[in-house]
Coordinates of C-alpha atoms and ligand atoms in Angstrom, one line a residue:
M1 CA 2.4 -17.3 -34.6
A2 CA 2.4 -20.4 -32.5
K3 CA -0.8 -20.5 -30.5
Q4 CA -0.3 -20.4 -26.8
T5 CA -3.5 -22.3 -26.3
K6 CA -2.0 -25.4 -28.0
K7 CA -2.2 -28.3 -25.6
K8 CA 1.2 -29.2 -24.1
K9 CA 2.5 -32.5 -25.4
S10 CA 2.8 -35.2 -22.8
I11 CA 6.4 -36.2 -22.2
G12 CA 5.4 -39.5 -20.7
W13 CA 5.5 -38.4 -17.1
E14 CA 4.4 -35.3 -15.2
Y15 CA 5.3 -33.6 -12.0
A16 CA 2.7 -33.7 -9.3
P17 CA 1.9 -30.2 -8.2
A18 CA 4.1 -29.1 -5.2
P19 CA 2.9 -25.7 -4.1
E20 CA 4.4 -23.9 -1.1
S21 CA 2.0 -23.4 1.8
L22 CA 0.9 -19.8 2.4
A23 CA 0.8 -20.5 6.1
Q24 CA 4.3 -19.1 6.4
A25 CA 3.4 -15.8 4.8
N26 CA 2.3 -13.4 7.4
I27 CA 0.9 -10.5 5.3
A28 CA -1.0 -7.6 6.9
K29 CA -4.1 -6.2 5.2
R30 CA -2.6 -2.8 5.0
Y31 CA 1.0 -1.3 5.4
D32 CA 2.0 2.2 6.3
H33 CA 5.4 3.8 5.6
F34 CA 8.3 3.0 7.8
I35 CA 9.7 6.3 8.9
D36 CA 11.8 7.2 12.0
G37 CA 11.5 3.6 13.3
K38 CA 7.7 3.8 13.4
W39 CA 4.9 2.8 11.0
S40 CA 3.6 6.1 9.7
K41 CA 0.3 6.8 8.0
P42 CA 0.4 8.5 4.6
S43 CA -0.1 12.2 4.9
G44 CA -2.7 12.2 2.2
G45 CA -4.5 9.2 3.7
E46 CA -4.3 7.2 0.4
Y47 CA -3.3 3.6 -0.1
F48 CA -2.9 1.5 -3.3
R49 CA -3.3 -2.2 -3.9
T50 CA -0.5 -4.6 -4.6
T51 CA -1.7 -7.7 -6.5
N52 CA -0.6 -11.2 -7.2
P53 CA 0.3 -11.2 -10.9
A54 CA -0.4 -15.0 -11.1
S55 CA -4.1 -14.4 -10.2
G56 CA -4.8 -10.7 -10.5
K57 CA -6.1 -10.8 -6.9
K58 CA -5.3 -8.1 -4.3
I59 CA -2.8 -9.2 -1.7
S60 CA -2.6 -6.1 0.5
E61 CA -2.6 -2.4 0.3
V62 CA 0.2 0.0 0.9
A63 CA 0.6 3.7 1.7
L64 CA 0.9 6.1 -1.2
G65 CA 3.8 8.4 -0.5
S66 CA 3.4 12.1 -1.0
N67 CA 6.1 14.8 -1.0
A68 CA 5.2 15.4 2.7
D69 CA 5.9 11.7 3.5
V70 CA 9.2 11.8 1.7
D71 CA 10.1 15.0 3.5
K72 CA 9.4 13.4 6.8
A73 CA 11.5 10.4 5.9
V74 CA 14.4 12.5 4.7
K75 CA 14.2 14.6 7.9
A76 CA 14.3 11.4 10.0
A77 CA 17.3 10.1 8.0
R78 CA 19.1 13.4 8.5
A79 CA 18.4 13.5 12.2
A80 CA 19.7 9.9 12.6
Y81 CA 22.8 10.8 10.5
N82 CA 23.5 13.8 12.7
G83 CA 22.7 11.8 15.8
A84 CA 23.4 8.3 17.1
W85 CA 24.3 6.6 13.8
G86 CA 26.7 9.3 12.6
K87 CA 28.6 9.0 15.8
M88 CA 28.7 5.2 16.0
G89 CA 31.9 3.4 15.2
G90 CA 32.1 0.8 12.3
R91 CA 32.2 -2.1 14.7
E92 CA 28.9 -1.3 16.2
R93 CA 27.4 -0.5 12.8
G94 CA 28.6 -3.9 11.6
K95 CA 26.7 -5.7 14.5
Y96 CA 23.4 -4.3 13.4
I97 CA 24.1 -5.2 9.7
Y98 CA 25.0 -8.8 10.8
R99 CA 21.8 -9.0 12.8
I100 CA 19.7 -8.0 9.8
A101 CA 21.5 -10.6 7.7
R102 CA 20.7 -13.3 10.3
L103 CA 17.1 -12.3 10.6
I104 CA 16.6 -12.5 6.9
Q105 CA 18.1 -16.1 7.0
E106 CA 15.7 -17.0 9.9
R107 CA 12.7 -15.8 8.0
A108 CA 14.0 -16.9 4.5
R109 CA 11.0 -19.1 3.8
E110 CA 8.5 -16.3 4.5
F111 CA 10.5 -13.9 2.4
A112 CA 10.7 -16.3 -0.6
I113 CA 6.9 -17.0 -0.5
I114 CA 6.0 -13.3 -0.3
E115 CA 8.5 -12.4 -3.1
S116 CA 6.9 -15.0 -5.4
L117 CA 3.4 -14.0 -4.4
D118 CA 3.9 -10.3 -5.0
G119 CA 6.2 -10.4 -8.0
G120 CA 5.3 -13.6 -9.8
K121 CA 8.8 -15.2 -9.9
P122 CA 9.1 -19.0 -9.3
I123 CA 9.6 -19.9 -5.7
R124 CA 12.7 -21.9 -6.7
E125 CA 14.4 -18.7 -7.7
S126 CA 13.2 -16.6 -4.7
R127 CA 14.2 -19.4 -2.4
D128 CA 17.5 -20.3 -4.0
V129 CA 18.7 -17.0 -5.5
D130 CA 17.0 -13.8 -4.2
V131 CA 16.7 -14.4 -0.5
P132 CA 20.1 -16.0 0.1
L133 CA 21.8 -13.4 -2.0
A134 CA 20.0 -10.6 -0.1
A135 CA 21.2 -12.0 3.2
N136 CA 24.7 -12.4 1.7
H137 CA 24.8 -8.8 0.7
F138 CA 24.2 -7.8 4.3
F139 CA 26.8 -10.3 5.6
Y140 CA 29.4 -9.1 3.1
N141 CA 28.9 -5.4 3.8
A142 CA 28.7 -6.0 7.6
G143 CA 32.2 -7.4 7.4
W144 CA 33.6 -4.2 5.9
A145 CA 31.9 -1.8 8.3
D146 CA 34.9 -1.7 10.7
K147 CA 37.5 -2.2 8.1
L148 CA 37.0 0.7 5.7
E149 CA 40.5 1.9 6.3
Y150 CA 41.8 -1.4 5.0
A151 CA 39.4 -1.5 2.2
F152 CA 40.7 1.9 1.0
P153 CA 44.2 2.2 2.4
N154 CA 45.8 5.7 2.7
R155 CA 42.5 7.4 2.2
Q156 CA 40.4 9.4 4.6
V157 CA 36.9 8.0 4.1
A158 CA 33.7 9.6 5.3
P159 CA 30.0 8.8 4.6
L160 CA 28.1 11.1 2.2
G161 CA 25.0 11.6 4.4
V162 CA 21.4 10.7 3.4
A163 CA 21.0 8.3 0.5
G164 CA 17.8 8.4 -1.6
Q165 CA 17.3 5.0 -3.2
V166 CA 14.8 3.9 -5.8
I167 CA 14.5 0.2 -6.9
P168 CA 12.6 -1.8 -9.6
W169 CA 10.3 -4.8 -9.4
N170 CA 12.4 -7.6 -10.8
F171 CA 14.5 -8.4 -7.7
P172 CA 12.6 -6.5 -5.0
L173 CA 14.3 -7.8 -1.8
L174 CA 17.7 -8.3 -3.5
M175 CA 17.7 -4.7 -4.9
A176 CA 16.8 -3.4 -1.4
A177 CA 19.7 -5.3 0.1
W178 CA 22.1 -4.1 -2.7
K179 CA 21.2 -0.6 -1.8
I180 CA 20.8 -0.6 2.0
A181 CA 23.7 -2.8 3.1
P182 CA 26.6 -0.8 1.6
A183 CA 24.9 2.5 2.7
L184 CA 24.8 1.3 6.3
A185 CA 28.3 -0.2 6.3
T186 CA 29.7 3.1 5.3
G187 CA 27.7 5.1 7.9
N188 CA 25.0 6.7 5.7
T189 CA 21.3 6.8 6.4
V190 CA 18.7 5.8 3.9
V191 CA 15.3 6.6 2.4
L192 CA 14.2 3.7 0.1
K193 CA 11.3 3.7 -2.4
P194 CA 10.4 0.2 -3.6
A195 CA 8.6 -0.4 -6.9
E196 CA 4.8 0.1 -7.0
T197 CA 4.0 -3.6 -8.0
T198 CA 6.4 -5.2 -5.5
P199 CA 6.5 -3.3 -2.2
L200 CA 5.9 -6.2 0.2
T201 CA 9.3 -7.7 0.8
S202 CA 10.8 -4.2 1.4
L203 CA 8.1 -3.7 4.1
K204 CA 8.9 -7.1 5.6
L205 CA 12.5 -6.0 5.6
A206 CA 11.4 -2.9 7.6
E207 CA 9.9 -5.3 10.2
I208 CA 13.3 -7.0 10.4
I209 CA 15.0 -3.7 10.7
E210 CA 12.7 -2.9 13.6
D211 CA 13.5 -6.2 15.2
S212 CA 17.2 -5.6 14.8
G213 CA 17.1 -2.6 17.0
L214 CA 18.7 -0.4 14.4
P215 CA 18.5 3.2 15.7
K216 CA 15.4 5.0 14.5
G217 CA 15.6 7.0 11.2
V218 CA 18.6 5.1 9.9
V219 CA 16.5 3.2 7.3
N220 CA 13.2 4.7 6.2
I221 CA 10.9 3.0 3.6
V222 CA 8.3 5.1 1.7
T223 CA 6.0 3.3 -0.7
G224 CA 4.4 4.8 -3.8
A225 CA 4.6 5.3 -7.5
G226 CA 7.0 7.1 -9.8
E227 CA 6.1 10.5 -8.3
T228 CA 7.2 9.2 -4.9
G229 CA 10.5 8.1 -6.4
A230 CA 10.9 11.5 -8.0
A231 CA 10.3 13.2 -4.6
V232 CA 13.0 11.0 -3.1
V233 CA 15.7 11.7 -5.7
N234 CA 14.9 15.4 -6.0
H235 CA 14.7 16.1 -2.2
E236 CA 17.2 18.9 -1.6
D237 CA 18.5 17.3 1.6
V238 CA 19.5 14.0 -0.1
D239 CA 23.2 13.7 -0.7
K240 CA 23.4 10.6 -2.7
V241 CA 21.0 9.0 -5.2
A242 CA 21.1 5.3 -6.1
F243 CA 18.7 4.3 -8.8
T244 CA 18.1 1.0 -10.4
G245 CA 15.5 0.9 -13.2
S246 CA 14.9 1.8 -16.8
T247 CA 17.2 3.8 -18.9
A248 CA 14.3 6.3 -19.7
V249 CA 13.8 7.1 -16.0
G250 CA 17.5 7.1 -15.4
K251 CA 17.9 9.8 -18.0
L252 CA 15.1 11.8 -16.4
I253 CA 16.8 11.6 -13.0
Q254 CA 20.2 12.5 -14.5
R255 CA 18.7 15.6 -16.1
S256 CA 16.9 16.7 -13.0
L257 CA 20.0 16.4 -10.9
A258 CA 22.4 18.0 -13.4
N259 CA 22.6 21.2 -11.4
T260 CA 23.1 19.7 -8.0
D261 CA 26.1 18.3 -6.2
K262 CA 24.4 15.0 -5.4
R263 CA 26.4 11.9 -6.1
I264 CA 24.6 9.5 -8.4
T265 CA 24.8 5.8 -9.4
L266 CA 22.5 4.6 -12.1
E267 CA 21.9 0.9 -12.8
L268 CA 19.8 0.8 -16.0
G269 CA 18.7 -1.5 -18.8
G270 CA 20.5 -4.1 -20.8
K271 CA 20.5 -6.2 -23.9
A272 CA 23.1 -8.8 -23.3
A273 CA 24.8 -10.9 -25.9
N274 CA 25.2 -14.6 -25.2
I275 CA 27.8 -16.0 -27.6
I276 CA 28.2 -19.7 -28.4
L277 CA 31.3 -20.8 -30.3
E278 CA 31.5 -24.0 -32.2
D279 CA 33.8 -25.7 -29.7
A280 CA 31.6 -25.0 -26.7
A281 CA 30.0 -27.8 -24.7
I282 CA 26.6 -27.5 -26.4
D283 CA 24.5 -29.1 -23.7
Q284 CA 25.8 -26.9 -21.0
A285 CA 25.5 -23.9 -23.3
V286 CA 21.9 -24.7 -24.0
E287 CA 21.2 -24.7 -20.2
G288 CA 23.1 -21.4 -20.0
I289 CA 20.9 -19.9 -22.8
V290 CA 17.7 -21.1 -20.9
N291 CA 19.0 -19.7 -17.6
G292 CA 20.1 -16.5 -19.3
I293 CA 16.8 -15.5 -20.8
Y294 CA 14.0 -17.6 -19.3
F295 CA 15.2 -17.2 -15.7
N296 CA 12.8 -14.9 -13.8
Q297 CA 10.6 -14.6 -17.0
G298 CA 13.4 -12.6 -18.6
H299 CA 12.7 -9.8 -16.0
V300 CA 16.4 -9.4 -15.6
C301 CA 18.5 -6.4 -16.6
C302 CA 21.4 -8.6 -17.5
A303 CA 19.3 -11.3 -19.3
G304 CA 21.0 -12.9 -22.3
S305 CA 18.4 -11.7 -24.7
R306 CA 20.6 -11.7 -27.8
L307 CA 21.9 -15.2 -28.7
F308 CA 24.8 -15.4 -31.2
V309 CA 25.6 -18.9 -32.4
Q310 CA 28.5 -19.9 -34.7
E311 CA 27.1 -21.1 -38.0
S312 CA 28.6 -24.6 -37.8
V313 CA 26.7 -25.5 -34.6
Y314 CA 23.5 -23.5 -35.3
D315 CA 21.3 -26.4 -36.2
E316 CA 22.4 -28.5 -33.2
V317 CA 22.0 -25.6 -30.8
M318 CA 18.5 -24.7 -32.1
W319 CA 17.3 -28.3 -32.0
K320 CA 18.5 -28.8 -28.4
L321 CA 17.2 -25.4 -27.3
K322 CA 13.7 -26.0 -28.7
R323 CA 13.6 -29.5 -27.2
R324 CA 14.6 -28.0 -23.8
M325 CA 11.9 -25.3 -24.1
E326 CA 9.3 -28.0 -24.6
T327 CA 10.0 -29.3 -21.1
M328 CA 9.7 -26.0 -19.4
I329 CA 6.8 -25.6 -16.9
V330 CA 5.0 -22.3 -17.0
G331 CA 2.6 -21.6 -14.2
D332 CA 2.0 -21.2 -10.5
P333 CA 5.0 -19.3 -9.1
L334 CA 4.5 -20.9 -5.7
D335 CA 4.9 -24.4 -7.2
K336 CA 8.5 -25.8 -6.7
N337 CA 8.5 -27.4 -10.2
T338 CA 7.7 -24.1 -12.0
D339 CA 10.4 -22.8 -14.4
I340 CA 8.6 -19.7 -15.6
G341 CA 6.3 -17.8 -13.4
A342 CA 3.9 -14.9 -14.0
I343 CA 4.8 -11.6 -15.9
N344 CA 5.0 -9.0 -13.2
S345 CA 2.2 -6.7 -14.4
R346 CA -0.4 -6.3 -17.0
E347 CA 1.5 -3.4 -18.5
Q348 CA 4.6 -5.4 -18.8
L349 CA 2.7 -8.2 -20.5
R350 CA 1.3 -5.7 -23.0
T351 CA 4.8 -4.4 -23.7
I352 CA 6.1 -8.0 -24.3
K353 CA 3.2 -8.7 -26.6
R354 CA 3.9 -5.6 -28.6
Y355 CA 7.5 -6.8 -29.1
L356 CA 6.3 -10.2 -30.2
K357 CA 4.2 -8.5 -32.9
A358 CA 7.1 -6.2 -33.9
G359 CA 9.5 -9.2 -34.3
Q360 CA 7.1 -10.9 -36.6
K361 CA 6.4 -7.8 -38.5
D362 CA 10.1 -7.4 -39.1
G363 CA 10.1 -10.8 -40.7
A364 CA 11.6 -12.9 -37.9
E365 CA 10.3 -16.4 -37.3
M366 CA 8.8 -17.0 -33.9
Y367 CA 8.7 -20.2 -32.0
Q368 CA 6.9 -21.0 -28.7
P369 CA 6.5 -24.5 -27.3
A370 CA 3.0 -25.7 -26.6
C371 CA 2.1 -24.4 -23.1
D372 CA -0.9 -24.8 -20.9
L373 CA -1.1 -21.2 -19.7
P374 CA -3.4 -20.5 -16.7
S375 CA -6.5 -18.6 -17.6
N376 CA -6.1 -15.8 -15.0
G377 CA -3.1 -13.6 -14.4
N378 CA -0.3 -12.5 -16.7
W379 CA 1.6 -15.2 -18.6
C380 CA 3.9 -15.5 -21.6
A381 CA 5.3 -18.7 -23.0
P382 CA 9.1 -18.9 -23.5
T383 CA 9.7 -17.4 -27.0
V384 CA 12.6 -17.6 -29.5
F385 CA 13.0 -15.6 -32.7
T386 CA 15.2 -16.7 -35.5
N387 CA 16.1 -15.1 -38.8
V388 CA 16.2 -11.7 -37.1
S389 CA 18.0 -8.8 -38.5
Q390 CA 20.4 -6.6 -36.5
S391 CA 18.2 -3.6 -37.0
S392 CA 15.0 -5.2 -35.7
R393 CA 13.5 -3.7 -32.6
I394 CA 13.6 -7.1 -30.8
V395 CA 17.4 -7.0 -31.2
Q396 CA 17.9 -3.3 -30.4
E397 CA 15.5 -2.7 -27.5
E398 CA 15.2 -4.2 -24.1
I399 CA 12.0 -6.3 -23.9
F400 CA 12.3 -7.5 -20.3
G401 CA 10.4 -10.7 -21.0
P402 CA 11.1 -14.4 -21.9
V403 CA 12.0 -13.5 -25.5
L404 CA 15.2 -14.5 -27.2
A405 CA 16.5 -13.2 -30.5
V406 CA 19.0 -15.5 -32.3
Q407 CA 21.6 -14.5 -34.8
T408 CA 24.5 -16.4 -36.4
F409 CA 28.1 -15.5 -37.0
R410 CA 31.2 -17.0 -38.8
T411 CA 34.2 -15.4 -37.2
V412 CA 35.2 -14.0 -33.8
P413 CA 35.7 -10.4 -35.0
E414 CA 32.3 -10.5 -36.6
V415 CA 30.5 -11.6 -33.4
I416 CA 32.4 -9.0 -31.3
E417 CA 31.2 -6.3 -33.6
K418 CA 27.7 -7.5 -33.6
A419 CA 27.6 -8.0 -29.8
N420 CA 28.8 -4.5 -29.2
N421 CA 26.4 -3.0 -31.7
T422 CA 23.8 -1.9 -29.0
P423 CA 23.2 1.2 -27.0
Y424 CA 23.5 -1.0 -23.8
G425 CA 26.5 -2.5 -22.1
L426 CA 25.5 -4.3 -18.9
S427 CA 26.5 -7.9 -19.4
A428 CA 27.4 -10.7 -21.8
G429 CA 28.3 -14.4 -21.9
V430 CA 30.7 -16.4 -23.9
W431 CA 30.7 -20.2 -24.3
C432 CA 33.9 -21.7 -25.6
D433 CA 36.3 -24.6 -24.8
K434 CA 39.5 -22.6 -25.3
G435 CA 40.6 -20.3 -22.5
S436 CA 42.7 -18.0 -24.6
R437 CA 39.9 -17.4 -27.1
L438 CA 37.4 -16.9 -24.3
F439 CA 39.5 -14.2 -22.7
Q440 CA 40.2 -12.6 -26.1
I441 CA 36.4 -12.2 -26.6
T442 CA 35.4 -11.3 -23.0
G443 CA 38.1 -8.5 -23.1
S444 CA 36.6 -7.1 -26.3
L445 CA 33.0 -6.9 -25.2
D446 CA 31.7 -3.5 -24.0
A447 CA 29.9 -4.9 -21.0
G448 CA 30.3 -4.4 -17.2
V449 CA 29.9 -8.1 -16.4
V450 CA 31.0 -10.9 -18.7
W451 CA 30.4 -14.5 -17.8
G452 CA 32.5 -17.3 -19.3
N453 CA 30.8 -20.7 -19.7
T454 CA 28.1 -19.7 -17.3
F455 CA 25.4 -17.0 -17.1
N456 CA 23.5 -15.0 -14.4
Q457 CA 25.9 -15.7 -11.6
F458 CA 26.1 -13.1 -8.8
D459 CA 28.3 -12.6 -5.8
P460 CA 28.2 -9.8 -3.2
A461 CA 32.0 -9.4 -3.5
S462 CA 31.8 -8.8 -7.2
P463 CA 31.0 -5.3 -8.6
F464 CA 28.0 -5.1 -11.0
G465 CA 27.2 -2.3 -13.3
G466 CA 27.2 -1.1 -16.9
F467 CA 28.6 0.9 -19.7
K468 CA 26.9 3.2 -22.2
E469 CA 23.1 3.4 -21.7
S470 CA 23.2 0.7 -19.0
G471 CA 24.3 3.4 -16.5
Y472 CA 27.3 4.2 -14.4
G473 CA 28.7 3.3 -11.0
R474 CA 29.0 -0.2 -9.6
E475 CA 27.1 -2.0 -6.9
G476 CA 28.6 -4.9 -4.9
G477 CA 32.2 -5.4 -3.9
L478 CA 34.5 -2.6 -2.8
H479 CA 33.3 -0.5 -5.8
G480 CA 29.8 -0.6 -4.3
L481 CA 31.1 0.6 -0.9
A482 CA 33.1 3.4 -2.6
A483 CA 29.9 4.8 -4.1
Y484 CA 28.8 5.7 -0.6
L485 CA 32.0 7.3 0.6
D486 CA 33.7 10.6 0.3
M487 CA 37.4 10.0 -0.1
Ligands
LIG501 P1 11.3 2.0 -13.9 O1 10.0 2.2 -14.5 O2 12.5 2.9 -14.3 O3 11.1 2.0 -12.4 C1 12.2 1.9 -11.4 C2 11.8 2.5 -10.1 O4 11.8 4.0 -10.3 C3 10.4 2.2 -9.6 O5 10.4 2.2 -8.2 C4 9.6 3.3 -10.2 O6 8.3 3.5 -9.5 C5 10.5 4.5 -10.0 N1 10.2 5.6 -10.8 C6 9.4 5.7 -11.9 N2 9.5 7.0 -12.4 C7 10.3 7.7 -11.7 C8 10.8 9.0 -11.7 N3 10.4 9.9 -12.6 N4 11.7 9.4 -10.7 C9 12.1 8.5 -9.8 N5 11.7 7.3 -9.7 C10 10.8 6.8 -10.6 O7 11.9 0.5 -14.2 P2 11.1 -0.8 -14.0 O8 10.2 -1.0 -15.1 O9 10.5 -0.9 -12.6 O10 12.3 -1.9 -14.0 C11 12.8 -2.4 -15.1 C12 14.0 -1.8 -15.6 O11 15.0 -1.8 -14.5 C13 14.6 -2.5 -16.7 O12 15.0 -1.5 -17.7 C14 15.9 -3.1 -16.2 O13 16.9 -3.4 -17.1 C15 16.3 -2.2 -15.1 N6 17.1 -2.9 -14.1 C16 18.4 -2.6 -14.1 C17 19.3 -3.3 -13.1 C18 20.7 -3.0 -13.1 O14 21.4 -3.4 -12.1 N7 21.3 -2.4 -14.1 C19 18.7 -4.2 -12.2 C20 17.3 -4.4 -12.3 C21 16.6 -3.7 -13.2 P3 7.1 2.6 -10.0 O15 7.3 1.3 -9.6 O16 5.9 3.2 -9.4 O17 7.1 2.8 -11.5
LIG502 MG1 2.5 -7.2 -6.7

């Protein structure tokens, strides 16, 4: 095993540290739930810490949601649905959603800093990806609020009622936007439960919602752990459940809702194939591999965690990939030069380390570049496994860390079969110079999203979602709106 303590080789020049100033981040010592337009103390009086995964230090504490808190939030959401919000026309609803989008843009820097502080992702990503995309989801959905009859012609559309939404820690603000924006555009009300380790940007979003003047009770945010999430999805007065998270919890939710008439969408795990053909532009493809798996520490459901390289270009791709990995900067998420930030939690780091051991035990060869990892906090060097077998756990299971498993192939039918040989079906990527071949392959992959000569590109107008154990239902685009409508 390559030692992570190995001193990083000098590349002849270094970046000077460029950390973001924390002066912009206005974080309270303690946060209550946001229910019925007010900050509401937890009924049990309990709070839990949210920490900075790059240092292990406490940032703030947030309310621990009980069944009673969730009940209060659902009642507020129902009252708003039966009251002002339910009676409001699409044009008026749209104005509020636009206002939320603009307020996110105005406070973009603060959101980016808090996202990186609470979750560990590099500031470059929170600033350039998460926050602008979150604002764009509100803009996009705001535009549809008064045009639903054009979005779904010849249909009588009606909102579903109260939506119970539970989100994970990898894109905290963006996932909140994915969930809240289409629900509001279609006239529903919301109870949202953010992830335990990353509640802060959802609570900052609650501040924006307060500032936007949105009628009380339309959006309620209850913080807590898995039990709080279970209370939201199982509440009898919730009409629609939207869950993003692991396949294991998604299955639990599906089971517990089997006897109800609640509408469900599940966005679950993934194990994406990233396929490099011999005629691909190799330098671009290597950047795509790096972006596909090391982006956001591999805490990405659609991460390109299985790499398939055509045999004739294997040596070239691996040489370029390893050379590129050597230049990656792992460290302070708030530093603008950082490529790989902190692993979100100690538990997640333990999980990743278990997979690193499992990969080696299965006989795969592990490579990590020399990295100066900080001594405190949760860190993992970018890792690539070669000589892996199709049956190895690192090929079959979602790791959710910066760990890539590489396999080779000779022919197109062979790679299609290998790529589809997984219980998941969320995303995939294909790198190839010839358009016709690219479309032949993309059309044969069982994946909800397939990128051609790029990876990890998102757009609010484009539906996102999976096949097989990656869940069902789509978020984004018109499909995302349809999931919140009766028609
Ligand atoms: P997770 O453990 O399933 O948690 C997701 C959310 O569900 C969290 O808010 C969690 O609360 C809550 N939760 C836990 N147990 C619950 C229960 N029994 N009932 C209701 N809610 C419950 O997943 P995660 O580890 O946070 O996130 C990583 C997973 O999300 C990966 O598998 C990833 O692929 C998937 N993901 C999928 C997409 C997609 O669009 N397909 C996008 C992002 C992530 P706590 O925080 O307290 O555990
Ligand atoms: Mg945290």
